[in-house]
Coordinates of N, CA and C in Angstrom, one line a residue:
M15 N -6.6 5.9 -19.1 CA -6.6 5.1 -18.6 C -5.7 4.0 -18.1
D16 N -6.0 3.5 -16.1 CA -4.9 2.7 -16.0 C -4.3 1.7 -16.7
I17 N -3.6 1.2 -16.9 CA -3.1 -0.3 -18.1 C -2.4 -1.3 -16.8
S18 N -2.3 -0.7 -15.3 CA -2.5 -1.8 -14.7 C -1.7 -3.1 -15.0
A19 N -3.6 -3.8 -15.0 CA -3.4 -4.5 -15.2 C -2.8 -5.4 -16.5
M20 N -2.8 -4.4 -17.3 CA -2.5 -5.9 -19.1 C -0.7 -5.0 -18.9
L21 N 0.5 -4.8 -17.7 CA 1.8 -4.8 -18.0 C 2.1 -6.2 -17.2
V22 N 1.0 -8.0 -16.9 CA 1.9 -8.5 -16.4 C 2.1 -9.9 -17.0
G23 N 3.1 -9.9 -16.9 CA 4.6 -10.4 -18.1 C 3.6 -12.4 -17.9
K24 N 4.4 -13.0 -18.4 CA 3.9 -14.3 -18.5 C 4.6 -15.5 -17.4
S25 N 5.6 -14.6 -16.7 CA 6.4 -15.5 -16.1 C 5.6 -16.3 -15.2
D26 N 6.4 -17.2 -14.2 CA 5.8 -18.1 -13.0 C 6.0 -17.0 -12.1
Q27 N 6.5 -16.2 -12.2 CA 6.5 -15.4 -10.8 C 7.1 -14.1 -10.5
L28 N 7.3 -13.7 -9.3 CA 7.2 -11.9 -9.4 C 8.3 -11.4 -9.8
D29 N 8.8 -10.9 -10.5 CA 9.8 -9.7 -11.8 C 10.3 -9.3 -10.9
N30 N 11.4 -8.2 -11.2 CA 11.5 -7.2 -10.8 C 10.3 -6.2 -11.7
V31 N 10.3 -6.5 -13.1 CA 9.8 -5.6 -14.0 C 7.9 -5.6 -13.0
D32 N 7.5 -6.7 -13.3 CA 6.6 -6.0 -11.5 C 6.8 -4.7 -11.2
L33 N 7.8 -4.5 -10.8 CA 7.8 -3.3 -10.1 C 7.9 -1.8 -10.3
L34 N 8.6 -1.8 -12.2 CA 8.1 -0.9 -12.8 C 7.6 0.3 -12.0
S35 N 6.5 0.1 -11.6 CA 5.8 1.1 -11.6 C 6.1 1.9 -9.8
G36 N 6.7 0.6 -8.8 CA 6.9 1.5 -7.8 C 7.0 0.7 -7.1
P37 N 7.3 1.0 -6.0 CA 7.5 0.1 -4.7 C 5.6 -0.8 -3.7
R38 N 6.1 -1.8 -3.6 CA 4.8 -2.2 -3.8 C 5.4 -3.4 -1.8
D39 N 3.5 -2.8 -1.3 CA 3.8 -4.2 0.0 C 3.6 -5.1 -0.4
F40 N 3.5 -6.7 0.4 CA 3.1 -7.6 0.4 C 2.9 -8.2 1.6
T41 N 2.1 -8.9 1.3 CA 1.6 -10.1 2.9 C 2.0 -11.3 2.2
I42 N 3.0 -12.2 3.2 CA 3.6 -13.1 2.9 C 2.6 -14.3 3.3
T43 N 1.7 -15.3 2.7 CA 0.5 -16.4 2.9 C 1.2 -17.8 2.9
E44 N 2.4 -17.7 2.7 CA 2.8 -19.3 2.7 C 4.4 -19.1 2.1
I45 N 4.8 -20.4 2.7 CA 5.8 -20.1 2.5 C 6.5 -21.7 1.7
G46 N 7.1 -21.8 0.4 CA 7.4 -23.2 0.3 C 8.2 -23.2 -0.4
R47 N 9.0 -25.0 -1.0 CA 10.6 -24.9 -1.2 C 10.4 -24.8 -2.6
G48 N 11.2 -24.1 -3.2 CA 11.3 -23.7 -4.7 C 11.9 -25.1 -6.0
N49 N 13.0 -24.3 -6.6 CA 13.5 -25.2 -7.1 C 15.3 -25.5 -6.4
A50 N 15.7 -25.7 -7.1 CA 17.5 -25.3 -7.1 C 18.4 -24.7 -6.9
E51 N 18.1 -23.4 -8.4 CA 17.8 -23.1 -8.9 C 17.7 -21.4 -7.7
Q52 N 16.4 -21.1 -7.2 CA 15.1 -20.6 -6.4 C 15.0 -21.7 -5.5
P53 N 15.7 -21.8 -4.6 CA 15.1 -22.7 -3.5 C 13.7 -22.7 -2.7
L54 N 13.7 -21.2 -2.8 CA 12.7 -20.2 -1.7 C 11.5 -19.7 -2.9
S55 N 10.7 -20.4 -2.4 CA 9.4 -19.7 -2.9 C 8.0 -19.6 -1.9
I56 N 7.9 -17.7 -2.0 CA 6.7 -16.9 -0.8 C 5.6 -16.5 -1.4
T57 N 4.5 -17.2 -1.2 CA 3.5 -16.5 -2.0 C 3.1 -15.5 -1.3
L58 N 2.5 -14.7 -2.4 CA 1.9 -13.2 -1.4 C 0.5 -12.9 -1.4
A59 N -0.2 -12.3 -0.9 CA -1.5 -12.6 -1.1 C -2.2 -11.4 -1.7
E60 N -1.2 -10.0 -2.3 CA -1.4 -9.0 -2.8 C -0.7 -9.0 -4.8
F61 N -0.5 -10.5 -4.8 CA -0.1 -10.3 -6.1 C 0.0 -12.5 -6.4
P62 N -0.4 -12.8 -7.7 CA -0.8 -14.4 -8.7 C 0.3 -14.9 -8.4
R63 N 1.3 -13.9 -8.9 CA 2.9 -15.1 -9.0 C 3.5 -15.2 -7.5
P64 N 4.4 -16.8 -7.0 CA 5.1 -16.9 -5.8 C 6.8 -15.6 -6.3
W65 N 7.1 -14.6 -5.3 CA 8.5 -14.3 -4.7 C 9.4 -15.0 -5.0
R66 N 10.1 -15.4 -5.6 CA 11.6 -16.1 -5.3 C 12.5 -15.5 -4.9
P67 N 12.8 -14.9 -4.1 CA 13.9 -14.3 -3.3 C 15.5 -14.7 -3.9
G68 N 16.3 -14.1 -4.8 CA 17.5 -14.6 -4.6 C 18.7 -14.8 -3.4
L69 N 19.8 -15.1 -3.6 CA 20.1 -14.8 -2.6 C 20.8 -14.5 -1.3
T70 N 21.0 -12.9 -2.3 CA 21.5 -11.9 -0.9 C 19.3 -11.5 -0.3
M71 N 18.4 -12.2 -0.6 CA 17.5 -11.3 0.0 C 17.3 -12.5 0.8
R72 N 17.2 -13.9 0.5 CA 16.9 -14.8 1.6 C 17.6 -15.2 2.9
R73 N 18.8 -13.9 2.2 CA 20.6 -13.5 3.7 C 19.5 -12.9 4.3
L74 N 19.1 -11.7 3.8 CA 18.6 -10.3 4.4 C 17.3 -11.0 4.9
L75 N 16.1 -11.4 4.6 CA 15.4 -12.2 5.2 C 15.8 -13.4 6.7
A76 N 16.6 -13.6 6.3 CA 17.1 -14.9 7.8 C 18.5 -13.4 8.5
A77 N 18.5 -12.5 8.2 CA 19.2 -12.0 9.2 C 18.4 -10.4 10.2
I78 N 16.9 -9.8 9.7 CA 15.8 -9.4 10.5 C 15.2 -10.2 10.9
W79 N 14.4 -11.7 10.3 CA 13.5 -11.8 10.9 C 13.9 -13.8 11.0
G80 N 15.3 -14.2 10.9 CA 16.0 -15.4 11.8 C 15.1 -15.8 10.3
P81 N 16.2 -16.9 10.6 CA 16.0 -18.9 9.4 C 15.2 -19.1 9.2
D82 N 14.3 -19.8 10.6 CA 13.1 -20.3 10.2 C 11.7 -19.6 9.7
A83 N 11.8 -19.2 8.9 CA 10.7 -19.5 7.8 C 9.2 -19.6 7.6
S84 N 9.1 -20.9 8.8 CA 7.8 -20.5 9.2 C 7.0 -19.5 10.0
V85 N 7.7 -18.7 10.4 CA 7.3 -17.9 11.0 C 6.9 -16.1 10.5
Y86 N 7.1 -16.6 8.8 CA 7.5 -15.3 8.1 C 6.2 -15.6 7.5
V87 N 5.0 -16.3 7.7 CA 4.1 -16.6 7.1 C 2.8 -14.8 8.6
G88 N 2.2 -14.3 7.3 CA 1.9 -12.8 8.0 C 2.1 -11.7 8.0
R89 N 3.5 -11.9 8.0 CA 4.3 -10.8 8.1 C 4.5 -10.2 6.6
R90 N 5.1 -8.6 6.5 CA 4.8 -7.7 4.6 C 6.4 -7.6 5.1
V91 N 6.5 -7.2 3.6 CA 7.2 -6.8 3.0 C 7.1 -5.8 1.5
R92 N 7.9 -5.0 1.6 CA 8.0 -3.8 1.0 C 8.7 -4.3 -0.3
L93 N 9.0 -3.9 -1.6 CA 9.4 -4.8 -2.8 C 9.6 -3.5 -3.2
Y94 N 10.9 -3.3 -4.0 CA 11.2 -2.3 -5.1 C 11.9 -2.4 -6.2
R95 N 12.2 -2.6 -7.0 CA 13.0 -2.8 -7.9 C 14.9 -1.4 -8.9
D96 N 15.7 -2.8 -8.4 CA 16.8 -2.3 -7.9 C 17.2 -1.9 -9.1
E97 N 16.7 -1.2 -10.4 CA 17.6 -1.2 -11.8 C 18.9 -1.6 -11.7
N98 N 20.4 -1.7 -10.4 CA 21.7 -1.9 -10.7 C 22.1 -3.2 -10.0
V99 N 21.1 -3.9 -10.2 CA 21.2 -5.5 -10.3 C 22.1 -6.2 -11.4
S100 N 22.6 -6.8 -11.0 CA 23.2 -7.3 -11.9 C 23.7 -9.4 -12.6
F101 N 23.5 -9.0 -13.5 CA 23.8 -11.4 -13.7 C 24.6 -10.8 -14.8
G102 N 25.6 -11.5 -14.0 CA 26.9 -11.8 -15.0 C 27.1 -10.3 -15.8
N103 N 27.1 -9.7 -16.9 CA 27.5 -7.9 -16.8 C 26.9 -8.0 -17.4
D104 N 25.2 -8.4 -17.4 CA 24.2 -7.5 -18.2 C 23.8 -7.1 -16.3
K105 N 23.4 -5.9 -16.7 CA 22.8 -5.2 -15.4 C 20.5 -5.4 -15.7
T106 N 20.4 -6.6 -15.1 CA 18.9 -6.8 -15.3 C 17.7 -6.4 -14.8
G107 N 18.1 -5.2 -13.2 CA 17.0 -5.0 -12.1 C 17.7 -6.2 -11.4
G108 N 16.6 -6.1 -10.9 CA 16.4 -7.2 -9.3 C 15.3 -6.9 -8.5
T109 N 14.0 -7.4 -7.8 CA 14.0 -6.5 -6.5 C 14.5 -7.3 -5.3
R110 N 13.8 -5.9 -4.6 CA 14.8 -5.9 -3.0 C 14.4 -5.2 -1.9
I111 N 14.1 -5.7 -0.9 CA 13.5 -5.4 0.1 C 14.0 -3.7 0.7
S112 N 12.6 -3.0 1.0 CA 13.2 -1.6 1.6 C 12.8 -1.6 3.3
H113 N 11.3 -2.5 3.3 CA 11.1 -2.3 4.6 C 10.3 -3.7 4.9
A114 N 10.1 -3.6 6.7 CA 9.9 -5.2 6.8 C 9.1 -4.3 7.7
S115 N 7.9 -5.5 8.1 CA 7.2 -5.8 9.0 C 7.9 -6.1 10.1
H116 N 7.5 -6.2 11.4 CA 7.8 -7.3 12.5 C 9.3 -7.4 13.0
I117 N 9.8 -5.7 13.0 CA 11.9 -5.3 13.3 C 10.8 -3.4 13.3
D118 N 11.2 -3.2 14.6 CA 11.5 -1.8 15.1 C 12.3 -0.4 15.1
K119 N 13.6 -1.5 14.2 CA 14.5 0.1 14.1 C 14.6 -0.1 12.9
R120 N 15.4 0.4 12.3 CA 16.3 0.3 10.8 C 16.8 -0.7 11.1
V121 N 17.7 -1.9 10.2 CA 18.4 -2.4 10.5 C 18.8 -2.7 9.3
T122 N 20.3 -3.0 8.7 CA 21.4 -2.5 8.7 C 22.2 -3.8 8.1
V123 N 22.2 -3.9 7.1 CA 23.3 -5.6 7.1 C 24.2 -5.1 6.1
S124 N 25.7 -6.3 6.1 CA 26.4 -5.7 5.0 C 26.6 -7.7 4.5
L125 N 26.4 -7.5 3.2 CA 26.1 -8.8 2.3 C 26.8 -9.1 1.1
P126 N 27.2 -10.5 1.0 CA 28.3 -10.2 -0.2 C 27.2 -9.8 -1.8
K127 N 27.9 -9.3 -1.9 CA 28.1 -8.2 -3.3 C 27.5 -9.0 -4.6
S128 N 29.0 -9.3 -5.0 CA 29.3 -10.0 -5.9 C 31.1 -10.4 -5.8
K129 N 31.1 -11.1 -6.4 CA 32.7 -11.5 -5.5 C 33.5 -11.0 -4.8
G130 N 33.9 -10.8 -3.2 CA 34.7 -10.4 -2.6 C 34.0 -8.9 -2.5
K131 N 32.9 -8.7 -2.6 CA 32.7 -7.1 -2.8 C 31.2 -7.4 -2.2
F132 N 30.9 -6.8 -0.8 CA 30.4 -6.3 -0.1 C 29.5 -5.3 -0.1
A133 N 28.0 -4.9 0.4 CA 26.9 -4.0 0.5 C 26.3 -3.8 1.6
A134 N 26.1 -2.4 2.0 CA 24.6 -2.5 3.2 C 24.2 -2.4 2.8
F135 N 22.8 -3.3 3.2 CA 21.1 -3.2 2.4 C 20.6 -3.1 4.2
T136 N 19.8 -2.4 3.7 CA 19.2 -1.7 4.9 C 17.7 -1.4 4.7
V137 N 17.0 -2.0 5.7 CA 15.7 -2.3 5.4 C 14.6 -1.4 7.2
E138 N 14.1 -0.8 7.0 CA 13.3 0.2 7.7 C 12.1 -0.8 8.2
P139 N 11.4 -0.6 9.2 CA 10.2 -0.7 9.4 C 8.8 -0.7 9.0
L140 N 7.8 -1.8 8.7 CA 7.1 -1.2 7.4 C 6.0 -1.3 9.0
P141 N 4.8 -0.2 8.4 CA 4.1 0.3 8.9 C 2.5 -0.3 9.1
D142 N 2.0 -0.7 10.2 CA 1.0 -1.4 10.3 C 0.6 -0.9 9.0
A143 N -0.1 -2.5 8.6 CA -1.1 -2.1 7.5 C -2.8 -1.4 7.7
P144 N -2.9 -1.4 6.5 CA -4.5 -1.0 7.2 C -5.7 -1.3 6.7
A145 N -6.5 -1.3 7.3 CA -7.5 -2.2 7.4 C -7.8 -3.1 6.4
P146 N -8.1 -3.9 5.3 CA -8.3 -4.3 4.5 C -9.3 -3.9 3.7
S147 N -9.5 -4.2 2.1 CA -10.9 -3.8 1.8 C -11.9 -4.7 1.4
P148 N -13.1 -4.3 1.8 CA -13.7 -5.7 2.5 C -13.9 -6.8 1.0
T149 N -14.3 -7.4 0.8 CA -13.7 -8.7 -0.3 C -15.7 -8.2 -0.8
L150 N -15.3 -7.9 -2.5 CA -15.9 -8.1 -3.2 C -17.0 -9.4 -3.9
S151 N -18.2 -9.5 -3.7 CA -17.8 -10.7 -4.4 C -18.3 -10.9 -5.9
P152 N -18.5 -12.1 -6.8 CA -18.8 -12.4 -7.2 C -20.1 -11.6 -8.1
D153 N -21.3 -11.3 -7.7 CA -22.4 -10.4 -7.8 C -22.0 -9.0 -7.4
Q154 N -21.3 -8.7 -6.8 CA -20.8 -7.4 -7.0 C -19.8 -6.9 -8.3
I155 N -19.6 -7.7 -8.4 CA -17.8 -7.6 -10.5 C -19.1 -7.3 -11.1
A156 N -20.0 -8.4 -11.6 CA -21.4 -8.6 -12.1 C -21.8 -7.3 -12.1
A157 N -22.1 -7.5 -11.7 CA -23.6 -6.2 -11.4 C -22.6 -4.7 -11.5
S158 N -21.2 -4.3 -11.2 CA -20.7 -3.2 -12.0 C -21.0 -2.4 -13.2
T159 N -20.8 -1.5 -13.6 CA -21.4 -0.8 -14.4 C -19.9 -0.2 -15.2
D160 N -19.5 0.3 -14.0 CA -18.0 1.9 -13.6 C -16.9 1.4 -13.9
V161 N -16.4 1.3 -14.8 CA -15.3 0.0 -15.0 C -13.9 1.4 -14.3
T162 N -14.3 2.3 -13.7 CA -13.0 3.2 -13.1 C -13.3 2.5 -11.8
W163 N -14.0 1.9 -11.3 CA -14.2 1.8 -9.8 C -13.9 0.4 -10.3
L164 N -14.2 -0.1 -11.1 CA -13.6 -1.9 -11.1 C -12.1 -2.1 -11.1
R165 N -11.8 -1.1 -12.2 CA -10.0 -0.5 -11.5 C -9.4 -0.8 -10.7
E166 N -10.1 0.4 -10.3 CA -9.9 0.5 -8.6 C -9.7 -0.8 -7.6
Q167 N -10.6 -1.1 -8.3 CA -11.3 -2.5 -6.6 C -9.8 -3.0 -7.2
W168 N -9.1 -3.5 -8.3 CA -8.4 -4.6 -9.0 C -7.1 -4.3 -8.8
K169 N -6.1 -3.2 -8.3 CA -5.5 -2.7 -7.5 C -5.2 -3.6 -6.0
T170 N -6.7 -3.8 -5.0 CA -6.7 -4.1 -3.9 C -7.2 -5.8 -3.4
A171 N -7.5 -6.4 -5.2 CA -7.7 -7.2 -4.6 C -7.2 -8.9 -5.1
G172 N -7.5 -9.8 -5.0 CA -7.0 -10.9 -4.4 C -7.2 -11.9 -6.0
P173 N -6.0 -12.4 -6.1 CA -6.1 -12.8 -7.2 C -7.1 -13.3 -9.2
Q174 N -7.9 -14.3 -8.3 CA -9.1 -14.4 -8.5 C -9.9 -13.5 -8.9
Q175 N -10.2 -12.4 -7.9 CA -11.0 -11.1 -8.4 C -10.5 -10.6 -9.1
R176 N -9.5 -10.4 -8.8 CA -8.5 -9.6 -10.4 C -9.1 -10.2 -11.4
E177 N -9.2 -11.8 -11.8 CA -9.6 -11.6 -12.8 C -10.9 -12.0 -13.7
R178 N -11.9 -11.9 -12.2 CA -13.3 -11.3 -12.8 C -13.4 -10.4 -12.8
I179 N -12.6 -8.7 -12.1 CA -12.9 -7.6 -12.6 C -12.2 -8.1 -14.1
Q180 N -11.3 -8.0 -14.7 CA -10.7 -8.4 -15.5 C -11.1 -8.5 -16.4
Q181 N -12.5 -9.6 -16.4 CA -13.1 -10.4 -17.7 C -14.2 -9.5 -17.6
R182 N -15.3 -8.6 -16.4 CA -15.7 -7.4 -16.5 C -15.6 -6.3 -16.7
V183 N -14.2 -6.1 -17.1 CA -14.4 -4.3 -17.5 C -14.0 -5.0 -18.7
A184 N -13.3 -6.2 -19.3 CA -13.7 -6.3 -20.5 C -14.6 -6.5 -21.7
E185 N -15.0 -7.2 -20.8 CA -17.4 -6.8 -21.2 C -18.0 -5.3 -20.8
L186 N -17.5 -4.9 -20.4 CA -17.9 -3.5 -20.7 C -16.8 -2.5 -21.9
T187 N -15.7 -2.8 -22.0 CA -14.9 -1.8 -22.5 C -15.2 -2.6 -24.4
P188 N -15.4 -0.6 -25.1 CA -15.8 -1.1 -26.1 C -14.4 -1.4 -27.5
P189 N -14.4 -2.1 -28.4 CA -13.5 -3.3 -28.7 C -12.5 -1.5 -29.5
D190 N -13.2 -0.8 -29.7 CA -12.6 0.6 -29.6 C -11.3 0.3 -28.6
D191 N -12.0 1.0 -27.8 CA -11.5 1.5 -26.6 C -10.6 0.9 -25.5
A192 N -10.5 -0.8 -26.4 CA -9.7 -1.4 -25.8 C -7.6 -1.1 -26.6
A193 N -7.4 -0.6 -27.0 CA -6.0 -1.0 -27.5 C -5.4 0.6 -26.2

């Protein structure tokens, strides 16, 4: 049983724990303002909650793509969980960029890591995205009786489709199998 759909937290943003299963590629669909602590909010096509990059990753984005965030829409990043990121004295992990579209070669940037300490951050070119999978209609989801197929479709579905797929899987899964 693939439990990917059951790992989503109750946070209002993409968190590093959402990447525990490994790096993921995301397409930027919208750029917006966040709050004072997290001033940049990035909407991702492949995730139901926004990514709010920390200062170091905002600086890295500006270094590879420039400071005009309006050009980021349609571009892609590969995000991963870096378990060595600290917040204060605690190692909390953090979300990092390993690859990005719209660069033609490896980019390495030295950025502040902590007070008085710098680290090199390297971003590799992200290959072209595979062709998008066809959009599933609500009727296709409702008509399916194949839970395995539905779970596979969930991996590449948009937020609304994911919700419909989860509901359909719940309908098809006997209560004893839900655990």
